[in-house]
Short mmCIF file of C-alpha atoms in Angstrom, two decimals:
data_model
loop_
_atom_site.label_atom_id
_atom_site.label_comp_id
_atom_site.label_asym_id
_atom_site.label_seq_id
_atom_site.Cartn_x
_atom_site.Cartn_y
_atom_site.Cartn_z
CA MET A 1 87.60 76.72 111.30
CA SER A 2 88.08 78.12 107.79
CA GLN A 3 91.31 77.71 105.87
CA ILE A 4 93.86 80.45 106.53
CA PRO A 5 95.28 81.95 103.32
CA LYS A 6 98.98 82.19 102.66
CA ILE A 7 101.08 85.13 103.76
CA PRO A 8 101.65 87.57 100.86
CA ARG A 9 104.87 87.77 98.88
CA ARG A 10 106.35 91.30 98.75
CA ILE A 11 108.46 92.45 95.81
CA VAL A 12 110.17 95.85 96.10
CA THR A 13 111.88 97.59 93.19
CA GLY A 14 114.65 100.17 93.18
CA ILE A 15 117.51 101.64 91.14
CA LYS A 16 121.05 100.22 91.02
CA ASN A 17 123.69 101.68 88.71
CA GLY A 18 120.94 103.67 86.94
CA ARG A 19 118.89 100.54 86.13
CA SER A 20 115.66 99.24 87.63
CA VAL A 21 116.14 96.16 89.81
CA ILE A 22 114.34 94.05 92.39
CA THR A 23 115.74 95.02 95.79
CA ASP A 24 113.63 92.62 97.87
CA ASP A 25 111.60 89.54 96.97
CA ALA A 26 110.37 87.50 99.92
CA ILE A 27 107.33 86.40 101.87
CA ALA A 28 106.22 89.35 104.01
CA THR A 29 107.72 89.18 107.48
CA ASN A 30 105.70 91.95 109.11
CA VAL A 31 102.70 89.71 109.76
CA SER A 32 100.58 89.38 112.87
CA GLU A 33 97.50 87.61 114.08
CA HIS A 34 95.81 90.14 116.38
CA PHE A 35 92.77 87.88 116.80
CA PRO A 36 92.76 84.14 116.00
CA GLY A 37 92.81 83.82 112.20
CA LEU A 38 92.83 87.60 111.52
CA ILE A 39 96.00 88.00 109.46
CA ILE A 40 97.36 91.53 108.99
CA SER A 41 100.52 92.33 107.07
CA ASP A 42 101.62 95.94 106.86
CA ILE A 43 103.49 95.89 103.56
CA TRP A 44 104.79 99.47 103.19
CA ALA A 45 104.48 102.96 104.66
CA THR A 46 105.65 106.44 103.83
CA SER A 47 106.15 109.41 106.15
CA GLN A 48 105.69 112.23 103.65
CA MET A 49 104.00 113.19 100.42
CA PRO A 50 105.38 113.21 97.85
CA ALA A 51 106.96 109.95 98.98
CA ASP A 52 110.72 109.55 99.43
CA LEU A 53 111.47 106.60 97.12
CA SER A 54 114.83 105.91 98.75
CA THR A 55 113.46 105.22 102.23
CA GLU A 56 111.66 102.25 103.74
CA ILE A 57 109.87 102.82 107.02
CA ILE A 58 109.74 99.87 109.39
CA VAL A 59 106.04 99.51 110.14
CA GLU A 60 104.85 98.48 113.59
CA ASN A 61 102.10 95.97 112.90
CA THR A 62 99.03 96.98 114.93
CA ALA A 63 95.40 95.88 114.76
CA PHE A 64 94.30 99.45 114.10
CA PRO A 65 96.89 101.35 112.03
CA VAL A 66 98.54 104.63 112.94
CA VAL A 67 99.46 106.38 109.70
CA PRO A 68 102.38 108.84 109.94
CA ALA A 69 101.38 112.50 109.55
CA ASN A 70 101.47 113.28 105.81
CA GLY A 71 102.20 109.62 105.11
CA SER A 72 100.61 106.48 103.75
CA TYR A 73 100.18 102.84 104.71
CA PHE A 74 99.73 99.74 102.55
CA ARG A 75 98.01 96.84 104.31
CA TYR A 76 97.04 93.25 103.42
CA VAL A 77 94.23 91.84 105.58
CA SER A 78 92.73 88.35 105.70
CA ILE A 79 89.57 88.43 107.80
CA PRO A 80 88.19 85.09 109.01
CA PRO A 81 84.49 84.41 109.50
CA ASP A 82 82.98 86.14 112.56
CA LYS A 83 82.21 82.75 114.09
CA ASP A 84 85.95 81.88 114.01
CA LEU A 85 86.64 85.10 115.96
CA GLY A 86 83.95 84.26 118.50
CA ILE A 87 81.71 87.09 117.27
CA LYS A 88 78.04 86.17 117.44
CA PRO A 89 75.36 87.71 115.19
CA LEU A 90 74.43 91.15 116.46
CA GLU A 91 70.99 92.01 117.78
CA ALA A 92 69.32 95.33 117.01
CA GLY A 93 71.16 98.21 118.69
CA GLN A 94 74.34 96.25 119.40
CA VAL A 95 77.67 97.72 118.27
CA HIS A 96 80.08 95.38 116.47
CA PRO A 97 83.02 94.63 118.83
CA LEU A 98 85.57 95.60 116.15
CA MET A 99 84.00 99.02 115.40
CA HIS A 100 86.74 101.63 115.02
CA LYS A 101 87.69 104.88 113.30
CA THR A 102 90.97 106.10 111.81
CA ALA A 103 91.94 109.62 110.73
CA THR A 104 92.69 108.44 107.20
CA LEU A 105 91.41 108.31 103.65
CA ASP A 106 91.36 104.58 102.81
CA TYR A 107 91.23 102.92 99.41
CA ILE A 108 90.09 99.33 100.02
CA ILE A 109 89.82 96.58 97.41
CA ILE A 110 88.12 93.27 98.16
CA LEU A 111 90.28 90.60 96.49
CA SER A 112 88.40 87.45 97.50
CA GLY A 113 85.50 86.34 99.61
CA GLU A 114 82.84 88.68 100.90
CA ILE A 115 82.37 90.90 103.93
CA TYR A 116 79.89 93.36 105.37
CA MET A 117 81.08 96.90 105.97
CA ILE A 118 79.18 98.17 109.01
CA LEU A 119 78.78 101.92 109.60
CA ASP A 120 76.89 103.75 112.35
CA GLU A 121 73.58 103.82 110.47
CA GLU A 122 73.85 101.14 107.77
CA GLU A 123 75.81 98.26 106.30
CA THR A 124 76.52 96.82 102.87
CA LEU A 125 77.78 93.50 101.54
CA LEU A 126 81.08 93.74 99.64
CA LYS A 127 82.31 91.07 97.24
CA ALA A 128 85.52 90.41 95.29
CA GLY A 129 86.24 93.33 92.98
CA ASP A 130 84.34 95.90 95.07
CA ILE A 131 86.21 99.07 96.06
CA VAL A 132 85.54 101.22 99.13
CA ILE A 133 86.63 104.84 99.57
CA GLN A 134 86.55 105.21 103.36
CA ARG A 135 86.74 108.81 104.54
CA GLY A 136 87.52 108.74 108.27
CA THR A 137 84.25 107.06 109.23
CA ASN A 138 83.42 104.78 112.15
CA HIS A 139 83.30 101.23 110.74
CA ALA A 140 83.69 97.51 111.33
CA TRP A 141 84.13 94.46 109.10
CA SER A 142 81.77 91.51 109.60
CA ASN A 143 82.52 88.29 107.74
CA ARG A 144 79.33 86.22 107.89
CA SER A 145 80.53 83.66 105.34
CA ASP A 146 82.47 80.42 105.86
CA THR A 147 85.73 81.57 104.20
CA HIS A 148 88.30 84.31 104.71
CA CYS A 149 87.84 87.67 103.04
CA ILE A 150 91.08 89.13 101.69
CA GLN A 151 91.35 92.86 101.20
CA LEU A 152 94.09 95.31 100.32
CA ALA A 153 94.00 98.79 101.80
CA VAL A 154 95.96 101.95 101.11
CA LEU A 155 95.55 104.42 103.97
CA LEU A 156 96.49 108.08 103.51
CA ALA A 157 96.91 110.58 106.33
CA ALA A 158 93.96 112.99 106.33
CA ASN A 159 92.61 116.04 108.13
#
């Protein structure tokens, strides 16, 4: 089994007596392991745009996010190798078992490792530093390497 990365530290800023301050500095507590080794931490969400800077929404940590209408979602994901999830290489015509679709515009940054983004008709290998603009498409993530892939995603409610 590959090494599981650490849980992210979350630092939140705010205003106190008219001055900028750190209001929270701790290891993220909203962390789950929906599949063995698949670490998801939903760091922050908003329920409207423009965002209300004085409000924190408690995010229910789910495998497939539900973004509030007119809101946003900030997610840290550490995806283990497929073999650690029990996912075997796909044969022609097979659908990846984690294929899903969300009604969101997603900005995804690969921080470390590598991963295949699988779509209905094609796939591409993503490496650290790559950025994906996902526009409500059916997709899955397939980690065919021996180490975790860490990605950050900002999901925005979309029509």
